[in-house]
Short mmCIF file of C-alpha atoms and ligand atoms in Angstrom, two decimals:
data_model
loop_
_atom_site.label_atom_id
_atom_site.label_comp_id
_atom_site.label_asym_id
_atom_site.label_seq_id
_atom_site.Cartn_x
_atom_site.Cartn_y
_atom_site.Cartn_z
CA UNK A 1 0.00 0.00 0.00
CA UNK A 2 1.38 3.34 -1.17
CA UNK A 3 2.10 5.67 2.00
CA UNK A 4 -0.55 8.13 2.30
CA UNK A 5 0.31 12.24 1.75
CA UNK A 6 0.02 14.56 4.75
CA UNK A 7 0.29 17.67 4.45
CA UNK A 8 1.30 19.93 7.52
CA UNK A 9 -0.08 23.52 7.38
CA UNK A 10 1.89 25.53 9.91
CA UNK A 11 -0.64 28.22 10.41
CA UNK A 12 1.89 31.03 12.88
CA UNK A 13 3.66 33.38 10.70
CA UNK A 14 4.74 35.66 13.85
CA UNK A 15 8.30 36.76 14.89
CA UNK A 16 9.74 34.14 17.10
CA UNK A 17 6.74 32.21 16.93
CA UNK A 18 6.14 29.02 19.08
CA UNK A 19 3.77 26.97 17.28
CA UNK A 20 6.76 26.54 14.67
CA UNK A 21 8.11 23.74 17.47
CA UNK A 22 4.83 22.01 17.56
CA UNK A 23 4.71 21.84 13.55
CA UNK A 24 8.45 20.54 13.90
CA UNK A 25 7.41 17.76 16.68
CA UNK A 26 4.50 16.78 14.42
CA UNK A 27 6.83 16.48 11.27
CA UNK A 28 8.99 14.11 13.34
CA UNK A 29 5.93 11.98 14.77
CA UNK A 30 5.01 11.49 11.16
CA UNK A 31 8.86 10.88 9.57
CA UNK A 32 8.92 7.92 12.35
CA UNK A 33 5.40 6.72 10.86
CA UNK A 34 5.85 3.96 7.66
CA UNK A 35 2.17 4.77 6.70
CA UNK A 36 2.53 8.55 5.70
CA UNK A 37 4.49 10.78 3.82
CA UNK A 38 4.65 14.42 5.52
CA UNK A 39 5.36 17.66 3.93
CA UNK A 40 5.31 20.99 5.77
CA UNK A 41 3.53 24.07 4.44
CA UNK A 42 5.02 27.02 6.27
CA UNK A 43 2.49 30.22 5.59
CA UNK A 44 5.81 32.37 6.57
CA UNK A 45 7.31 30.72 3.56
CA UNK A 46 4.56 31.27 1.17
CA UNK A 47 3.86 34.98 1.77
CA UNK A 48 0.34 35.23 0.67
CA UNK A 49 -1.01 38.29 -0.43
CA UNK A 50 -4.53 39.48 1.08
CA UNK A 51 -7.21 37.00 -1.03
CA UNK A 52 -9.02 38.77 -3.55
CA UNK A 53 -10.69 35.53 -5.12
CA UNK A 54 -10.51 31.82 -4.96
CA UNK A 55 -8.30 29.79 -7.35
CA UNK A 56 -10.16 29.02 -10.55
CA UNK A 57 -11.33 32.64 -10.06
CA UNK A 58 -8.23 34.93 -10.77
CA UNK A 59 -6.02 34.42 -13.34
CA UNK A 60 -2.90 34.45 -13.01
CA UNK A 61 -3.35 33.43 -9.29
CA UNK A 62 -0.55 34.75 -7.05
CA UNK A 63 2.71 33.32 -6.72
CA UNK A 64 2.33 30.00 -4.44
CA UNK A 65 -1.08 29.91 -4.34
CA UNK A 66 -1.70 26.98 -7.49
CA UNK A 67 1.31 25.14 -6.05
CA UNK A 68 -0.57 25.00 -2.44
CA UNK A 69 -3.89 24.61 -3.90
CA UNK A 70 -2.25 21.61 -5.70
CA UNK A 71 -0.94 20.63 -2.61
CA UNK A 72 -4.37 20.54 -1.03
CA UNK A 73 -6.14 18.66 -3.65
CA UNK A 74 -3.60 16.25 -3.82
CA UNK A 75 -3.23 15.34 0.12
CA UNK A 76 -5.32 12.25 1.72
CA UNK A 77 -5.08 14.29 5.00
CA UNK A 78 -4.17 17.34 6.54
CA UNK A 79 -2.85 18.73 9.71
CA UNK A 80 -3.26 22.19 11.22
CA UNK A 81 -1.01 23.37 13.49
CA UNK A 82 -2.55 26.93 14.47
CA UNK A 83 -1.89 29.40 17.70
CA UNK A 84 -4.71 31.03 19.14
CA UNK A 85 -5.17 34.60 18.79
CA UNK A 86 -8.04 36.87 20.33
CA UNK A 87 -9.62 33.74 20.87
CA UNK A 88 -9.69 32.96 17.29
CA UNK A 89 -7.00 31.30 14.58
CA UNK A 90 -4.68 34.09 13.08
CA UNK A 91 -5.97 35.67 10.34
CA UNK A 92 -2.89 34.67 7.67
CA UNK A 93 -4.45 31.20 7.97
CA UNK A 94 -8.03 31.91 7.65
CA UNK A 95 -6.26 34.50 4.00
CA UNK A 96 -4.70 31.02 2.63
CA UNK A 97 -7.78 28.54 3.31
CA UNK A 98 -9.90 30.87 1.34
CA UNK A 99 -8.18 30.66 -1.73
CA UNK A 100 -9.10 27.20 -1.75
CA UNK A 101 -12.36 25.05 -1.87
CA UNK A 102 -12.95 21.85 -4.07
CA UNK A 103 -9.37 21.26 -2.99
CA UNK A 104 -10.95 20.50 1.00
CA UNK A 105 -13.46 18.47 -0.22
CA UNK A 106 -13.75 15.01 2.18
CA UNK A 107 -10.64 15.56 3.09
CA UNK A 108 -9.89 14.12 6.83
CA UNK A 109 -8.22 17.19 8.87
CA UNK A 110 -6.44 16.78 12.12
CA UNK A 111 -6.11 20.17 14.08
CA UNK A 112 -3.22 20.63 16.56
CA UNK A 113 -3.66 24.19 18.48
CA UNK A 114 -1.03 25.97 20.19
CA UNK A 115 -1.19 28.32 23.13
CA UNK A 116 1.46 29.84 25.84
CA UNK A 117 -1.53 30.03 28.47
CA UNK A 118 -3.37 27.07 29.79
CA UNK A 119 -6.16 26.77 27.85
CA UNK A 120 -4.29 25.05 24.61
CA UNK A 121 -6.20 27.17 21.94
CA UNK A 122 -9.28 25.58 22.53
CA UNK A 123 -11.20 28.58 20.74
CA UNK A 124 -9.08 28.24 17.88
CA UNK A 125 -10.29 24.66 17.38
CA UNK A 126 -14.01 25.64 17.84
CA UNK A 127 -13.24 27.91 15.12
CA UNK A 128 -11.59 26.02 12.99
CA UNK A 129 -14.01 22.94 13.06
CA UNK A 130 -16.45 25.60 11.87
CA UNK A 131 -14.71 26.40 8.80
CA UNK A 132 -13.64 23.14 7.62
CA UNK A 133 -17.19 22.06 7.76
CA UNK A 134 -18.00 24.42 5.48
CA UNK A 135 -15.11 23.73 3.28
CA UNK A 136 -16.44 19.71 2.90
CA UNK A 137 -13.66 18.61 5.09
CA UNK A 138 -14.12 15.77 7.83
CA UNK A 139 -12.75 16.92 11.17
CA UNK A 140 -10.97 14.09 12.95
CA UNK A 141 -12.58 13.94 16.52
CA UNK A 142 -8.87 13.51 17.75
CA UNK A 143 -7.23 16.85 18.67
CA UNK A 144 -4.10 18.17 20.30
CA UNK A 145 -4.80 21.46 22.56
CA UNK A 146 -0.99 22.43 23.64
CA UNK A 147 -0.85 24.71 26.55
CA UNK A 148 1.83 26.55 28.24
CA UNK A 149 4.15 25.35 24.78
CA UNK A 150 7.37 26.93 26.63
CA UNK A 151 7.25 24.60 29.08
CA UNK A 152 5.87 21.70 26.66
CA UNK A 153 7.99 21.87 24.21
CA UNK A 154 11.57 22.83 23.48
CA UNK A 155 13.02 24.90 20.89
CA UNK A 156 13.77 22.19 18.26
CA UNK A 157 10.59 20.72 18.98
CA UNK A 158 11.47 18.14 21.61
CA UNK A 159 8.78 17.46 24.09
CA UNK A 160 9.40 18.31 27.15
CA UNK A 161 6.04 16.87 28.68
CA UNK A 162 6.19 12.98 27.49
CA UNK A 163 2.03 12.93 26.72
CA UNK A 164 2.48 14.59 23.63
CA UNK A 165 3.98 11.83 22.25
CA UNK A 166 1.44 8.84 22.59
CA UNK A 167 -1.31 11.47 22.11
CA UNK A 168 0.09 12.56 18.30
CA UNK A 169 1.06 9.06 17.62
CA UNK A 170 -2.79 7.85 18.68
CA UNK A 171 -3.75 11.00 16.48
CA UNK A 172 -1.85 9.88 12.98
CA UNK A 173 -3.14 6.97 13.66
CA UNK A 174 -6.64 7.40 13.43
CA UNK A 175 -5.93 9.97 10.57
CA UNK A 176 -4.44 7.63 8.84
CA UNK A 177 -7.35 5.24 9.43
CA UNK A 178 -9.67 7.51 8.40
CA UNK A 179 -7.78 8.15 5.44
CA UNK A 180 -7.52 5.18 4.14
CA UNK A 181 -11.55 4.92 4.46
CA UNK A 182 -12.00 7.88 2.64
CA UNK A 183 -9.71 7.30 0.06
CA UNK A 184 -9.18 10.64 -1.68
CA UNK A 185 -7.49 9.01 -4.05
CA UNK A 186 -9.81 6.71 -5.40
CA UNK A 187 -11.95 9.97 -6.67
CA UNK A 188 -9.51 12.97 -7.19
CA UNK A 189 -9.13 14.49 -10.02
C1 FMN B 1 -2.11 38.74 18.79
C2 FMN B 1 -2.03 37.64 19.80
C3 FMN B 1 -3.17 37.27 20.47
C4 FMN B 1 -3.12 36.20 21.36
N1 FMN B 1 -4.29 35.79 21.96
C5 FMN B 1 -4.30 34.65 22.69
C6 FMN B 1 -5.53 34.09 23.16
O1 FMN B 1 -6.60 34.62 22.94
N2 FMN B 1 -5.49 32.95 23.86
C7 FMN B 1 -4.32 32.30 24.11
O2 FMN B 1 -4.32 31.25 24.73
N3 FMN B 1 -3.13 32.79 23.67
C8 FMN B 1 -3.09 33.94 22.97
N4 FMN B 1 -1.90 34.43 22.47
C9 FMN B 1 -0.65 33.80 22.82
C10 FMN B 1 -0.31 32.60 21.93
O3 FMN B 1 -0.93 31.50 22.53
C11 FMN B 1 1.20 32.43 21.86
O4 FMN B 1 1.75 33.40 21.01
C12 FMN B 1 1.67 31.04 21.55
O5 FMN B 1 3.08 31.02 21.66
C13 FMN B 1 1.28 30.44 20.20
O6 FMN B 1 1.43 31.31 19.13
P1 FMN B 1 2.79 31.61 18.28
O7 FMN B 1 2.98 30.56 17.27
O8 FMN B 1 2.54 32.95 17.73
O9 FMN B 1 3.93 31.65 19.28
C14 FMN B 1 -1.91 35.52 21.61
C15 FMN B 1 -0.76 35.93 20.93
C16 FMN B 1 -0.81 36.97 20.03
C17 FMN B 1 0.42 37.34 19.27
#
C-alpha cells in the first residue's frame, strides 16, 4: 500500500513564533510513521497576499497559491497546526484557506492548536471545526490542545512533557485510518 500524503499547514507566521516547534514535533511523529508521507507548508514561507478571489477565479493566481492549492487537492489528510489569537486562529491562515475550496473536499483534517496560556487554543479549534465544515472537510474527533508550549515543548521541537507523544502518535493513527476509508485518491481528479 502506497504511504498516504500529509500535508502539515503551519498556520503562525509571527516573529519568534512558538507553534513553529509544535509543527516541527508533528513532522517528526510522522517521519517515524511507515504509513505517511509528511510535507510541511510554512504560511511564513509562502507569503500570501490578502485574497481577492478563490483559485479558478483569478487568473494568473498569485505566486504560491496553485502550487498549495495543488498541494491541497492532492493530500489524503491534513494537519493544522494553528496558535490562538483573540480567541480565534490568526488571520494569515483563515487568508490562505480561502483561496481554496474543491481542494478541502472530504478531506480528513487533524487540528493541533497551540497556546502559551493554559487553555491550549481551545477557541481556535471551535473555530476552525467551523470552517472546515464548510469547506467539505471531515474533522478528525482527535485533537491536540498544547498549553503553556514553553514549558511543553523545546526549541527544536522536543517534548518536554512525554504525553504529547502517545497522544500525536494515537492522532496519525486514526488519521491515517480515516484516510484510508475515505480514500481521496480513489476519486480525485
Ligand atoms: C495577537 C495575539 C493574540 C493572542 N491571543 C491569545 C488568546 O486569545 N489565547 C491564548 O491562549 N493565547 C493567545 N496568544 C498567545 C499565543 O498563545 C502564543 O503566542 C503562543 O506562543 C502560540 O502562538 P505563536 O505561534 O505565535 O507563538 C496571543 C498571541 C498573540 C500574538
Amino acid at each position: 500500500m502506497p504511504p498516504l500524503k500529509v500535508l502539515v499547514i503551519l498556520g503562525s507566521v509571527r516573529r519568534g513564533r512558538k507553534s513553529e516547534r509544535v509543527a516541527t514535533f508533528v513532522m517528526n511523529r510522522l517521519a517515524g510513521n511507515e504509513a505517511v508521507s509528511a510535507e510541511l507548508v510554512d504560511l511564513r514561507a509562502v507569503d500570501f497576499p490578502i485574497m481577492e478571489e478563490r483559485l479558478g477565479r483569478i487568473d494568473p493566481p498569485p505566486p504560491g497559491v496553485a502550487e498549495l492549492g495543488a498541494a491541497i487537492q492532492s493530500a489524503d489528510a491534513l494537519i493544522i497546526v494553528s496558535p490562538e489569537y483573540n480567541h480565534g486562529y490568526p488571520g494569515v491562515l483563515k487568508n490562505a484557506l480561502d483561496y481554496f475550496y474543491a481542494q478541502y473536499k472530504r478531506t480528513p483534517v487533524a487540528l493541533v492548536t497551540v497556546s502559551d496560556g493554559g487553555h491550549g487554543g481551545v477557541n481556535a479549534w471551535a473555530q476552525l471545526v467551523t470552517v472546515f465544515a464548510q469547506l467539505g472537510a471531515i474533522v478528525l474527533p482527535q485533537t491536540i490542545a498544547v498549553s503553556n508550549v514553553d514549558k511543553s515543548f523545546a526549541e527544536d521541537g522536543t517534548p518536554l512533557e512525554p504525553a504529547y507523544v502517545k497522544r500525536t502518535d494515537g492522532m496519525i493513527t486514526e488519521l491515517v485510518w480515516l484516510a484510508r476509508r475515505l480514500n481521496k485518491a480513489e476519486w480525485r481528479g
